[in-house]
Coordinates of C-alpha atoms in Angstrom, one line a residue:
M1 CA -21.3 46.4 -28.9
A2 CA -18.1 48.4 -29.8
P3 CA -14.7 47.2 -28.7
S4 CA -13.9 50.5 -27.1
K5 CA -16.7 50.1 -24.5
L6 CA -15.4 46.8 -23.2
N7 CA -12.8 46.9 -20.4
P8 CA -11.3 43.6 -19.3
T9 CA -10.7 45.2 -15.9
D10 CA -14.4 45.7 -15.4
S11 CA -15.2 42.1 -16.3
F12 CA -12.7 40.5 -13.9
G13 CA -12.7 43.0 -11.1
H14 CA -8.9 43.2 -11.0
G15 CA -7.8 42.9 -14.6
D16 CA -4.9 40.5 -15.1
A17 CA -4.0 40.8 -11.4
G18 CA -6.3 37.9 -10.7
V19 CA -3.9 35.7 -12.7
S20 CA -0.5 37.0 -11.9
R21 CA -0.9 38.1 -8.2
P22 CA 0.4 35.3 -6.0
H23 CA -1.3 34.2 -2.8
S24 CA 0.6 35.2 0.4
E25 CA 0.4 31.7 1.8
N26 CA 1.0 29.1 -0.9
G27 CA 2.3 31.0 -3.9
F28 CA -0.8 30.5 -6.0
G29 CA -4.0 32.6 -6.6
D30 CA -7.0 31.6 -4.7
S31 CA -8.7 28.7 -6.5
L32 CA -12.2 30.2 -6.0
S33 CA -11.2 33.5 -7.6
L34 CA -9.6 31.6 -10.5
L35 CA -12.8 29.6 -11.0
Q36 CA -14.9 32.8 -10.9
S37 CA -12.6 34.5 -13.3
E38 CA -12.8 31.6 -15.7
K39 CA -16.6 31.6 -15.5
A40 CA -16.6 35.4 -16.1
V41 CA -14.5 34.9 -19.3
Q42 CA -16.9 32.2 -20.5
E43 CA -19.9 34.4 -20.0
I44 CA -18.3 37.3 -21.9
L45 CA -17.4 34.8 -24.8
Q46 CA -21.0 33.7 -24.9
Q47 CA -22.5 37.2 -24.8
T48 CA -20.1 38.9 -27.3
P49 CA -21.4 38.7 -30.8
V50 CA -18.4 37.9 -33.0
H51 CA -18.9 38.7 -36.7
G52 CA -16.5 37.7 -39.4
S53 CA -16.3 41.3 -40.7
D54 CA -15.1 42.8 -37.4
D55 CA -11.4 42.0 -36.9
H56 CA -11.3 43.8 -33.6
L57 CA -14.0 41.6 -32.0
I58 CA -12.2 38.5 -33.3
E59 CA -8.9 39.5 -31.8
F60 CA -10.6 40.4 -28.5
S61 CA -12.4 37.1 -28.2
E62 CA -9.2 35.2 -28.9
A63 CA -7.5 37.2 -26.2
L64 CA -10.3 36.2 -23.8
R65 CA -9.9 32.5 -24.7
T66 CA -6.2 32.8 -24.0
V67 CA -6.9 34.3 -20.6
A68 CA -9.3 31.5 -19.8
K69 CA -6.7 28.9 -20.8
A70 CA -4.2 30.6 -18.5
L71 CA -6.6 30.5 -15.6
R72 CA -7.2 26.9 -16.1
Q73 CA -3.5 26.1 -16.3
A74 CA -2.9 28.1 -13.1
A75 CA -5.5 26.0 -11.3
E76 CA -4.0 22.7 -12.6
G77 CA -0.6 24.0 -11.6
K78 CA -1.8 24.5 -8.0
A79 CA -3.0 20.9 -7.7
A80 CA 0.3 19.6 -9.2
A81 CA 2.3 21.7 -6.8
Q82 CA 0.3 20.4 -3.8
A83 CA 0.9 16.8 -5.0
E84 CA 4.6 17.4 -5.4
A85 CA 4.7 19.0 -1.9
A86 CA 3.0 15.9 -0.4
E87 CA 5.5 13.6 -2.1
W88 CA 8.5 15.6 -0.9
K89 CA 7.0 15.7 2.6
R90 CA 6.6 11.9 2.6
R91 CA 10.2 11.4 1.4
F92 CA 11.5 13.8 4.1
E93 CA 9.6 12.0 6.8
L94 CA 11.0 8.6 5.7
E95 CA 14.5 10.0 5.6
R96 CA 14.1 11.6 9.1
A97 CA 12.7 8.3 10.4
R98 CA 15.7 6.4 9.0
N99 CA 18.1 8.8 10.7
L100 CA 16.2 8.5 14.0
R101 CA 16.5 4.7 13.8
L102 CA 20.2 4.9 13.2
E103 CA 20.6 7.2 16.1
N104 CA 18.6 4.9 18.3
K105 CA 20.7 1.9 17.2
E106 CA 23.9 3.8 18.1
Q107 CA 22.5 4.8 21.5
S108 CA 21.4 1.2 22.3
F109 CA 24.8 -0.2 21.4
K110 CA 26.5 2.4 23.6
E111 CA 24.3 1.5 26.5
N112 CA 25.0 -2.2 25.9
N113 CA 28.7 -1.5 25.8
S114 CA 28.6 0.4 29.0
V115 CA 26.8 -2.4 30.8
S116 CA 29.3 -5.0 29.5
E117 CA 32.2 -2.8 30.7
G118 CA 30.8 -2.6 34.2
G119 CA 30.2 -6.4 34.4
R120 CA 33.5 -7.6 33.0
L121 CA 36.5 -5.3 33.6
E122 CA 38.9 -7.7 32.1
N123 CA 37.2 -7.5 28.7
S124 CA 36.6 -3.7 28.8
T125 CA 38.9 -3.0 25.9
S126 CA 37.8 -5.7 23.5
Q127 CA 34.1 -6.3 24.0
P128 CA 32.8 -3.0 22.6
V129 CA 34.9 -3.5 19.5
L130 CA 33.5 -7.0 19.1
L131 CA 29.9 -5.7 19.5
N132 CA 30.4 -3.1 16.9
Q133 CA 32.1 -5.6 14.6
E134 CA 29.2 -8.0 15.0
H135 CA 26.7 -5.2 14.3
E136 CA 28.5 -4.1 11.2
H137 CA 28.9 -7.8 10.1
S138 CA 25.2 -8.4 10.5
N139 CA 24.3 -5.3 8.5
R140 CA 26.7 -6.2 5.8
A141 CA 25.4 -9.8 5.7
C142 CA 21.8 -8.5 5.3
L143 CA 22.8 -6.2 2.4
E144 CA 24.7 -9.0 0.7
H145 CA 22.3 -11.9 1.1
G146 CA 18.7 -10.6 1.3
I147 CA 16.2 -8.6 3.3
C148 CA 16.5 -8.9 7.1
S149 CA 13.8 -8.4 9.6
H150 CA 15.0 -4.9 10.7
E151 CA 14.4 -3.8 7.1
V152 CA 10.8 -5.0 7.1
L153 CA 9.6 -4.8 10.7
Q154 CA 10.6 -1.2 11.7
D155 CA 8.5 1.8 12.3
A156 CA 9.1 5.5 11.8
K157 CA 8.3 6.1 15.5
D158 CA 10.6 5.7 18.5
V159 CA 10.2 2.5 20.5
D160 CA 10.1 2.8 24.3
S161 CA 13.4 1.5 25.8
N162 CA 11.6 -0.4 28.5
M163 CA 9.7 -2.4 25.9
V164 CA 12.9 -3.1 24.0
N165 CA 14.6 -4.4 27.1
N166 CA 11.7 -6.6 28.1
K167 CA 12.7 -10.2 27.2
I168 CA 9.1 -11.4 27.0
M169 CA 8.2 -8.8 24.3
K170 CA 11.5 -9.2 22.4
K171 CA 10.7 -9.8 18.7
A172 CA 11.9 -12.8 16.8
S173 CA 14.4 -12.0 14.1
F174 CA 14.4 -13.5 10.6
K175 CA 16.0 -13.2 7.2
L176 CA 14.5 -13.1 3.8
S177 CA 16.3 -14.4 0.7
W178 CA 15.5 -15.1 -2.9
R179 CA 14.8 -18.7 -3.8
C180 CA 14.2 -20.3 -7.2
K181 CA 12.9 -23.9 -7.7
G182 CA 13.8 -24.8 -4.1
E183 CA 17.4 -23.5 -4.4
H184 CA 18.5 -20.5 -2.3
S185 CA 20.4 -17.7 -3.9
D186 CA 22.9 -15.3 -2.2
Q187 CA 22.5 -12.8 -5.0
H188 CA 22.0 -9.2 -3.8
K189 CA 18.4 -8.2 -4.1
H190 CA 19.3 -5.1 -6.2
D191 CA 21.7 -6.8 -8.6
I192 CA 19.2 -7.2 -11.4
V193 CA 21.0 -6.2 -14.6
Y194 CA 24.6 -6.7 -15.5
F195 CA 26.4 -4.9 -18.3
E196 CA 29.6 -6.8 -19.2
R197 CA 31.6 -6.6 -22.4
G198 CA 28.9 -4.7 -24.2
N199 CA 26.1 -7.3 -23.3
I200 CA 23.1 -6.7 -21.1
T201 CA 22.0 -9.7 -19.1
T202 CA 19.5 -10.1 -16.3
A203 CA 20.9 -12.0 -13.3
E204 CA 18.0 -12.0 -10.9
R205 CA 14.3 -11.3 -11.0
S206 CA 12.4 -9.3 -8.5
S207 CA 9.5 -11.7 -8.6
K208 CA 11.6 -14.6 -7.5
Q209 CA 10.2 -16.8 -4.7
I210 CA 11.1 -15.4 -1.2
S211 CA 11.9 -17.6 1.7
L212 CA 11.6 -16.6 5.4
K213 CA 13.9 -18.3 7.9
W214 CA 13.6 -17.6 11.7
E215 CA 16.9 -16.6 13.3
S216 CA 15.2 -16.7 16.7
L217 CA 12.0 -18.5 17.7
P218 CA 8.8 -16.5 17.6
Q219 CA 7.3 -15.7 21.0
T220 CA 4.2 -13.6 20.3
V221 CA 1.3 -14.3 18.0
V222 CA -1.8 -12.2 17.3
I223 CA -5.0 -14.0 16.1
L224 CA -7.5 -12.0 14.1
T225 CA -10.9 -13.6 13.4
K226 CA -14.0 -13.1 11.2
P227 CA -16.9 -11.8 13.3
N228 CA -20.3 -13.3 13.6
S229 CA -19.2 -16.9 13.0
N230 CA -19.6 -19.7 15.6
S231 CA -17.3 -22.0 13.8
V232 CA -14.5 -19.4 13.7
Q233 CA -15.1 -18.7 17.4
I234 CA -14.7 -22.4 18.3
L235 CA -11.6 -22.8 16.2
C236 CA -10.1 -19.7 17.7
A237 CA -10.5 -21.1 21.3
Q238 CA -8.9 -24.4 20.2
M239 CA -6.0 -22.6 18.5
V240 CA -5.3 -20.3 21.5
R241 CA -5.3 -23.3 23.9
W242 CA -2.9 -25.3 21.6
L243 CA -0.5 -22.4 21.0
R244 CA -0.3 -21.7 24.7
E245 CA 0.1 -25.2 26.0
Q246 CA 2.2 -26.8 23.2
K247 CA 4.2 -23.8 21.9
K248 CA 4.3 -21.6 25.1
L249 CA 3.5 -18.5 23.0
N250 CA 2.1 -15.1 24.1
I251 CA -1.3 -14.6 22.5
Y252 CA -2.9 -11.3 21.4
V253 CA -6.5 -11.1 20.2
E254 CA -9.0 -8.3 19.4
P255 CA -10.9 -6.9 22.4
R256 CA -14.2 -8.4 21.4
V257 CA -12.6 -11.9 20.9
R258 CA -11.0 -11.7 24.4
A259 CA -14.4 -10.9 25.9
Q260 CA -15.9 -13.9 24.1
L261 CA -13.1 -16.2 25.4
L262 CA -13.4 -15.0 29.0
T263 CA -17.2 -15.5 28.8
E264 CA -16.5 -19.1 27.7
S265 CA -13.9 -19.9 30.4
S266 CA -11.7 -18.0 32.9
Y267 CA -8.8 -20.2 31.6
F268 CA -8.2 -17.6 28.8
S269 CA -7.2 -14.9 31.2
F270 CA -3.6 -15.0 29.9
V271 CA -4.8 -13.7 26.5
Q272 CA -3.7 -10.1 25.9
T273 CA -5.3 -7.4 23.8
W274 CA -5.0 -3.6 23.1
K275 CA -6.9 -0.7 24.5
D276 CA -6.6 2.2 22.1
E277 CA -5.2 3.4 18.8
K278 CA -1.8 4.2 20.2
E279 CA -1.3 0.6 21.3
I280 CA -2.3 -0.6 17.8
L281 CA 0.3 1.6 16.2
L282 CA 3.0 -0.2 18.4
L283 CA 1.6 -3.7 17.9
H284 CA 4.1 -4.6 15.2
T285 CA 6.9 -4.1 17.7
K286 CA 5.5 -6.8 20.0
V287 CA 4.1 -9.4 17.5
D288 CA 6.2 -11.9 15.6
L289 CA 3.4 -13.6 13.6
V290 CA -0.2 -12.9 12.6
V291 CA -2.8 -15.6 12.2
T292 CA -6.1 -14.8 10.4
L293 CA -9.2 -17.0 10.6
G294 CA -11.7 -16.0 7.8
G295 CA -11.5 -15.1 4.2
D296 CA -9.7 -12.5 2.1
G297 CA -11.7 -9.7 3.9
T298 CA -10.0 -10.8 7.2
V299 CA -6.6 -10.5 5.6
L300 CA -7.5 -7.0 4.4
W301 CA -8.6 -6.1 7.9
A302 CA -5.3 -7.5 9.3
A303 CA -3.3 -5.4 6.8
S304 CA -5.3 -2.2 7.7
I305 CA -4.4 -2.6 11.4
F306 CA -0.7 -2.1 10.6
K307 CA -0.2 1.4 9.3
G308 CA 3.5 0.7 8.7
P309 CA 5.5 -2.6 8.8
V310 CA 3.5 -5.8 8.9
P311 CA 4.6 -9.0 10.5
P312 CA 4.3 -12.3 8.5
I313 CA 0.6 -13.4 8.1
V314 CA -0.6 -17.0 8.1
P315 CA -4.1 -16.9 6.6
F316 CA -6.5 -19.8 7.2
S317 CA -9.4 -20.2 4.8
L318 CA -12.8 -19.9 6.5
G319 CA -14.6 -17.6 4.0
S320 CA -16.2 -17.7 0.6
L321 CA -13.3 -17.1 -1.8
G322 CA -9.7 -17.7 -0.8
F323 CA -7.3 -15.9 -3.2
M324 CA -5.1 -15.0 -0.2
T325 CA -5.9 -17.8 2.2
P326 CA -4.2 -21.0 1.1
F327 CA -4.2 -22.8 4.5
H328 CA -7.1 -25.1 5.5
S329 CA -8.3 -24.9 9.1
E330 CA -8.6 -28.7 9.5
H331 CA -4.8 -29.1 9.7
Y332 CA -4.0 -25.9 11.5
K333 CA -1.6 -27.7 14.0
D334 CA 0.6 -29.1 11.2
Y335 CA 0.6 -25.8 9.3
L336 CA 1.4 -23.7 12.4
D337 CA 4.1 -26.2 13.5
S338 CA 5.8 -25.9 10.1
V339 CA 5.6 -22.1 10.1
L340 CA 7.0 -21.7 13.6
R341 CA 9.9 -24.0 12.7
G342 CA 10.6 -22.5 9.3
P343 CA 11.8 -21.8 6.7
I344 CA 8.6 -20.9 4.8
S345 CA 7.8 -19.4 1.4
I346 CA 6.1 -16.0 1.6
T347 CA 4.5 -13.7 -0.9
L348 CA 5.3 -10.0 -0.5
R349 CA 2.0 -8.3 -1.4
N350 CA 2.5 -4.6 -2.3
R351 CA 0.2 -1.9 -1.0
L352 CA -0.8 1.5 -2.4
Q353 CA -0.2 4.6 -0.4
C354 CA -3.0 7.2 -1.1
H355 CA -3.1 10.9 -0.4
V356 CA -6.2 13.0 -0.7
I357 CA -5.3 16.6 -1.6
R358 CA -8.0 19.2 -1.1
D359 CA -8.1 22.2 -3.3
A360 CA -9.3 24.2 -0.2
A361 CA -6.1 23.3 1.7
K362 CA -4.0 26.4 2.2
N363 CA -0.8 24.6 3.0
E364 CA 0.6 21.0 3.2
I365 CA -0.1 20.9 7.0
E366 CA -3.8 20.6 6.1
I367 CA -3.2 17.6 3.8
E368 CA -5.0 14.5 5.1
D369 CA -3.1 11.5 6.5
P370 CA -2.1 8.8 3.9
I371 CA -4.3 5.7 3.5
L372 CA -2.8 2.2 2.8
V373 CA -4.7 -0.2 0.6
L374 CA -4.0 -3.9 -0.2
N375 CA -6.5 -4.4 -2.9
E376 CA -7.6 -1.2 -4.7
V377 CA -8.7 2.4 -4.4
T378 CA -11.8 3.2 -6.4
I379 CA -13.0 6.6 -7.7
D380 CA -16.6 6.5 -8.8
R381 CA -19.6 8.8 -9.5
G382 CA -21.4 7.8 -6.3
I383 CA -25.2 8.6 -6.3
S384 CA -24.8 11.1 -9.2
S385 CA -26.4 10.3 -12.5
Y386 CA -23.6 12.1 -14.5
L387 CA -20.5 10.5 -15.8
T388 CA -17.3 10.9 -13.8
N389 CA -14.8 13.3 -15.3
L390 CA -11.4 12.3 -14.0
E391 CA -8.1 13.8 -15.3
C392 CA -5.3 11.2 -14.8
Y393 CA -1.6 12.0 -14.7
C394 CA 1.4 9.6 -14.4
D395 CA 4.5 11.3 -13.0
N396 CA 3.1 14.7 -14.0
S397 CA 2.5 13.5 -17.6
F398 CA -1.1 13.6 -18.7
V399 CA -2.5 10.1 -19.4
T400 CA -6.2 10.5 -20.2
C401 CA -9.5 11.8 -19.1
V402 CA -11.8 9.1 -17.7
Q403 CA -15.5 9.5 -18.7
G404 CA -17.5 6.7 -17.3
D405 CA -18.6 5.2 -14.0
G406 CA -15.2 5.5 -12.5
L407 CA -11.6 4.3 -12.2
I408 CA -9.8 1.5 -10.3
L409 CA -6.2 1.7 -9.2
S410 CA -5.3 -1.7 -8.0
T411 CA -2.4 -3.7 -6.7
T412 CA -1.5 -7.0 -8.3
S413 CA -3.0 -8.8 -5.2
G414 CA -6.3 -6.9 -5.9
S415 CA -6.3 -8.0 -9.6
T416 CA -8.7 -10.8 -8.8
A417 CA -11.1 -8.5 -7.0
Y418 CA -13.0 -5.4 -8.3
S419 CA -10.5 -4.9 -11.1
L420 CA -11.3 -8.4 -12.5
A421 CA -15.0 -7.6 -12.4
A422 CA -14.4 -4.4 -14.4
G423 CA -12.5 -6.2 -17.1
G424 CA -8.9 -6.0 -15.8
S425 CA -6.4 -8.8 -16.2
M426 CA -5.4 -11.3 -13.5
V427 CA -1.8 -10.7 -12.4
H428 CA 0.5 -12.8 -10.3
P429 CA 0.8 -11.0 -6.8
Q430 CA 4.5 -10.8 -6.9
V431 CA 4.6 -9.0 -10.3
P432 CA 5.5 -5.4 -9.3
G433 CA 2.9 -3.0 -10.8
I434 CA -0.2 -0.9 -10.5
L435 CA -3.4 -1.8 -12.5
F436 CA -5.2 1.1 -14.2
T437 CA -8.7 -0.2 -14.9
P438 CA -11.7 2.0 -16.0
I439 CA -15.2 1.2 -14.8
C440 CA -17.7 1.1 -17.7
P441 CA -16.0 3.8 -19.8
H442 CA -18.0 5.5 -22.5
S443 CA -15.5 4.6 -25.1
L444 CA -14.8 1.5 -27.2
S445 CA -11.0 2.0 -27.2
F446 CA -10.4 2.4 -23.5
R447 CA -8.5 -0.7 -22.4
P448 CA -7.0 -1.4 -19.0
L449 CA -3.3 -0.8 -18.3
I450 CA -0.6 -2.2 -16.1
L451 CA 1.9 0.4 -15.0
P452 CA 5.3 -0.1 -13.3
E453 CA 5.5 0.1 -9.5
H454 CA 7.8 3.2 -9.3
V455 CA 5.3 5.6 -10.9
T456 CA 3.1 8.1 -9.0
L457 CA -0.5 8.5 -10.2
R458 CA -2.6 11.6 -9.7
V459 CA -6.4 11.6 -10.4
Q460 CA -7.9 15.1 -10.3
I461 CA -11.5 16.3 -10.4
P462 CA -11.5 19.1 -13.0
F463 CA -13.2 22.4 -12.1
N464 CA -15.7 22.0 -14.8
S465 CA -16.9 18.6 -13.6
R466 CA -20.7 18.4 -13.3
S467 CA -20.6 16.6 -9.9
P468 CA -18.1 15.5 -7.3
A469 CA -16.6 12.0 -7.2
W470 CA -16.2 9.5 -4.4
A471 CA -13.2 7.5 -3.4
S472 CA -13.2 4.3 -1.4
F473 CA -10.2 2.4 -0.1
D474 CA -10.4 -1.4 0.0
G475 CA -14.2 -0.9 0.0
K476 CA -14.4 1.4 3.0
D477 CA -13.3 4.9 4.3
R478 CA -15.4 6.5 1.6
K479 CA -14.4 10.2 0.9
Q480 CA -15.9 12.8 -1.4
L481 CA -13.7 14.5 -4.0
A482 CA -14.9 18.0 -4.9
P483 CA -13.9 19.8 -8.1
G484 CA -10.3 20.8 -7.7
D485 CA -9.4 17.9 -5.3
A486 CA -6.9 15.3 -6.3
L487 CA -6.0 11.7 -5.2
V488 CA -2.3 10.8 -5.4
C489 CA -1.3 7.1 -5.3
S490 CA 2.1 5.5 -5.2
M491 CA 3.6 2.2 -4.0
A492 CA 3.9 2.0 -0.2
P493 CA 7.2 1.0 1.3
W494 CA 5.6 -1.6 3.6
P495 CA 4.4 -4.8 1.8
V496 CA 2.2 -7.4 3.4
P497 CA 4.1 -10.7 3.8
T498 CA 1.7 -13.7 3.6
A499 CA 2.8 -17.3 4.1
C500 CA 2.5 -19.8 1.2
Q501 CA 1.3 -23.4 1.5
V502 CA 3.7 -24.4 -1.3
D503 CA 5.0 -21.3 -3.1
S504 CA 3.4 -18.1 -4.4
T505 CA 3.0 -19.4 -8.0
D506 CA 1.4 -22.7 -6.9
D507 CA -0.9 -20.9 -4.5
F508 CA -1.9 -18.4 -7.2
F509 CA -2.9 -20.9 -9.8
R510 CA -4.7 -23.0 -7.2
S511 CA -6.7 -20.0 -6.0
I512 CA -8.0 -19.0 -9.5
H513 CA -8.7 -22.7 -10.4
D514 CA -10.7 -23.3 -7.2
G515 CA -12.2 -19.9 -6.7
L516 CA -13.0 -18.8 -10.2
H517 CA -13.0 -22.2 -12.1
W518 CA -10.6 -20.5 -14.5
N519 CA -10.7 -22.0 -18.0
L520 CA -12.9 -24.9 -16.9
R521 CA -14.5 -26.7 -19.8
K522 CA -15.1 -30.2 -21.1
T523 CA -12.1 -31.7 -23.0
Q524 CA -12.5 -31.9 -26.8
S525 CA -13.3 -35.5 -27.8
S526 CA -10.9 -37.4 -30.0
F527 CA -11.7 -39.1 -33.3
D528 CA -12.9 -42.7 -33.2
V529 CA -11.1 -43.5 -36.4
P530 CA -7.5 -42.3 -37.2
L531 CA -7.5 -39.2 -39.4
D532 CA -6.3 -39.8 -43.0
V533 CA -3.4 -37.7 -44.0

């Protein structure tokens, strides 16, 4: 076949226009046409007989390989641009939500000032100033001494004014501060490194023990239980009765639990629940405390209910393994009494925010809603017999290509779950980081990694993958990832605060000792006769 008879325009249909012509909607060529063009190039390369004596054929084949490489880079660039667009959209929404909260605060203070002026004419000139000064002072104190409740328990949605003014549903306020070895510290949470006189010193650690102190008493508690357990159902009824009669608290339970309580006795008619998804989204604006009766799975379920901020969780151990449930149900009255009085030590368990970006999406409006996970997100091969082929990027820098059964992106709280079974390390839950653990990689040198918390990870299914992959989030919500699709993960801004029985470190070591029998072996026997030196 002579070079003069080959026309690249005939092979691709549109010549180089398939590479350089932008799409009218998103600025990139259609992914399907890119894939078809790349396949056409590969077919020509396979059909063209290249002989060492013909320089023209060699040059032409090299040109075709260059075109194929350009097509592949254009497809990868589209996925990277979509991931970047999703990240900018998320930042924009967070910034807009923050501005809305500030406007709502100013509006509520103006309304309070107007009411106070109508009730007390003699203090009309001084009271608004005092209110503003108190508000500024409280904000300044929060910034100087720790993390306040309005930083943790706020949502990106507007709260109904009638709900805010309702005294029964008014949330309890609290303050978080760093604590080390039982001593409180007023050090600002961001003052980590000092540079003074040419010396770099670390002043505070982000993994320091955090203490929660109630500034007003809790009024509303939600109890979440493990299903299909008679012992849990009996304990739930006893706890609801005690919290109502002894602590005068408002009680929320799941709809099925409320039906069970009413079947047992009409006494539990005071128990409240929710009706639809909209009420669940606003649940964190009503609830001061969450109590879970079950195992780690119940804690995962409680965290999944709250799509944004999460109230403090008191987890009672009624399951198989209790890595996140340090409290025993036999002494629930003593534990709850101590928690309601405060202060208590808590563990801030970070969550991952995951975005699935489809290659078929024409714009960022079609990007799916983010998914929050407390343990891990898993990308595996599903029912396919082929190895997964996953291209991994960290902050747009290529990391590696995973060829094996799959990949686990885990939080440090999930380091004792699936990641541990796949060979990952156990990590203290307050260590900020993301675990990068392969599942049965077909490589002897592929070791797990621990990445810093501020990075953004992107896992993409290449176009030449033999089969699609499957992603699951905390073991549920399974989604298929076709060639060209990508999964973007970063640290979520809303952690899950869980109460500690002693402190986070003591609870962590107790959980791996009791749950996994970590490093349990017989002690080496000593010599009967003193050893001669």
